[in-house]
Amino acid sequence: MIIWATLVDSYKLKSSSIKCYECNSQNNSMCLDPKSYDRDTLDRFLPTVNCGEEVLTTNHHGFFCRKIIQNILKKGYAPDIRVTRSCGWIRHHRDCYKADNEDHTETVCQCFTDDCNAARSIDGKYSVLITAFSALGLKYVMN
C-alpha cells in the first residue's frame, strides 16, 4: 500500500496546485459565462477543481487552466458554440491560439492563476496589443 501511495504521489505535481473551472456548456449552460453568476451560485453549481488532486500526470511542466471555445459547424444548421473549461498539463508555446478543423473552429487559451479560466475575453496584455495595433492601423489609414 505504501508503495502504491508513493507511486501515485510521484505522478502528482504538488507545487503546481491550481484551481480551475471544469465544465462543458453542452451539459451545463453556466459554463458559457461563469463571471455572470454570483459566488454562491458558482460554488453550488459550478465549483472549481484542484488540478493537483484531480489529474494524474508525469508532466514536469505543472498544471494550468484551459478554456476552449468551439464553433461547431453542422451543414444546413446554425453553428453551435460550445465552451469547455478544464485543467491542462501540456502547455502550448502561446497563451492563446486558434485552430480550424473540418467540422469546427476553436480558440484555446491557457492561464496560470486560480479560477482564471472563467474569463470572458482576451487577457489584458492581449487587449493592450490589439489596441496598439489598431491605433497604428488607423493612423496609417488616415495618412
CSV table of N, CA and C in Angstrom, one decimal, residues 4-5 8 15 23 29 32 41 45-47 55-56 63-64 70 72-73 76 78 83 87 94 99 111 115 120 127 133:
chain,number,residue,atom,x,y,z
A,4,TRP,N,2.2,1.9,-3.4
A,4,TRP,CA,1.2,2.4,-4.3
A,4,TRP,C,1.0,3.9,-4.1
A,5,ALA,N,0.9,4.3,-2.8
A,5,ALA,CA,0.7,5.7,-2.5
A,5,ALA,C,1.9,6.6,-2.9
A,8,VAL,N,1.7,6.8,-6.8
A,8,VAL,CA,0.6,7.8,-7.2
A,8,VAL,C,1.1,9.2,-6.9
A,15,SER,N,3.6,21.1,-6.4
A,15,SER,CA,4.0,22.5,-6.5
A,15,SER,C,3.1,23.2,-7.5
A,23,CYS,N,-15.8,22.2,-16.7
A,23,CYS,CA,-17.2,22.1,-17.2
A,23,CYS,C,-17.3,22.1,-18.7
A,29,SER,N,-25.0,25.1,-18.9
A,29,SER,CA,-25.0,26.4,-19.6
A,29,SER,C,-24.3,27.4,-18.8
A,32,LEU,N,-20.8,28.7,-20.1
A,32,LEU,CA,-20.7,29.7,-21.1
A,32,LEU,C,-20.1,31.0,-20.6
A,41,THR,N,-23.8,31.0,-6.2
A,41,THR,CA,-24.3,30.2,-7.2
A,41,THR,C,-23.2,29.4,-7.9
A,45,PHE,N,-23.2,25.3,-8.1
A,45,PHE,CA,-23.5,24.6,-9.4
A,45,PHE,C,-22.3,24.5,-10.3
A,46,LEU,N,-21.2,25.3,-10.1
A,46,LEU,CA,-20.1,25.2,-11.0
A,46,LEU,C,-18.8,25.4,-10.1
A,47,PRO,N,-18.5,24.4,-9.3
A,47,PRO,CA,-17.3,24.5,-8.4
A,47,PRO,C,-16.0,24.4,-9.2
A,55,VAL,N,-6.1,15.4,-11.3
A,55,VAL,CA,-5.5,15.0,-12.5
A,55,VAL,C,-4.1,14.4,-12.2
A,56,LEU,N,-3.9,13.1,-12.7
A,56,LEU,CA,-2.6,12.5,-12.5
A,56,LEU,C,-1.8,12.7,-13.8
A,63,PHE,N,0.5,22.2,-13.7
A,63,PHE,CA,-0.9,22.3,-14.2
A,63,PHE,C,-1.2,23.8,-14.5
A,64,PHE,N,-2.2,24.0,-15.3
A,64,PHE,CA,-2.7,25.4,-15.6
A,64,PHE,C,-4.2,25.2,-15.9
A,70,GLN,N,-15.4,26.4,-28.9
A,70,GLN,CA,-15.6,25.8,-30.2
A,70,GLN,C,-16.8,26.3,-30.9
A,72,ILE,N,-19.0,24.9,-33.6
A,72,ILE,CA,-19.2,23.6,-34.2
A,72,ILE,C,-20.1,23.8,-35.4
A,73,LEU,N,-19.6,23.4,-36.6
A,73,LEU,CA,-20.3,23.7,-37.9
A,73,LEU,C,-21.0,22.4,-38.3
A,76,GLY,N,-26.1,22.8,-43.0
A,76,GLY,CA,-27.6,23.1,-43.0
A,76,GLY,C,-28.1,23.6,-41.7
A,78,ALA,N,-27.5,26.2,-38.0
A,78,ALA,CA,-26.7,27.3,-37.4
A,78,ALA,C,-25.5,26.7,-36.6
A,83,VAL,N,-18.4,25.8,-25.0
A,83,VAL,CA,-17.2,26.3,-24.2
A,83,VAL,C,-16.9,25.1,-23.2
A,87,CYS,N,-8.6,21.7,-16.5
A,87,CYS,CA,-7.2,21.7,-16.1
A,87,CYS,C,-6.4,21.3,-17.3
A,94,ARG,N,2.1,29.4,-27.0
A,94,ARG,CA,1.4,30.7,-26.9
A,94,ARG,C,0.2,30.5,-25.9
A,99,ALA,N,-7.5,27.2,-33.9
A,99,ALA,CA,-7.4,26.1,-34.8
A,99,ALA,C,-8.6,26.0,-35.7
A,111,CYS,N,-4.1,29.7,-18.9
A,111,CYS,CA,-3.8,30.7,-17.9
A,111,CYS,C,-3.3,30.1,-16.7
A,115,ASP,N,-8.8,30.0,-10.9
A,115,ASP,CA,-10.1,30.4,-11.5
A,115,ASP,C,-10.0,31.3,-12.7
A,120,ARG,N,-14.1,36.0,-19.6
A,120,ARG,CA,-15.0,36.1,-20.8
A,120,ARG,C,-14.2,36.4,-22.1
A,127,SER,N,-5.3,42.6,-25.0
A,127,SER,CA,-6.1,43.7,-25.4
A,127,SER,C,-5.3,45.0,-25.6
A,133,PHE,N,-2.1,48.0,-32.0
A,133,PHE,CA,-2.0,47.8,-33.4
A,133,PHE,C,-3.2,48.4,-34.1
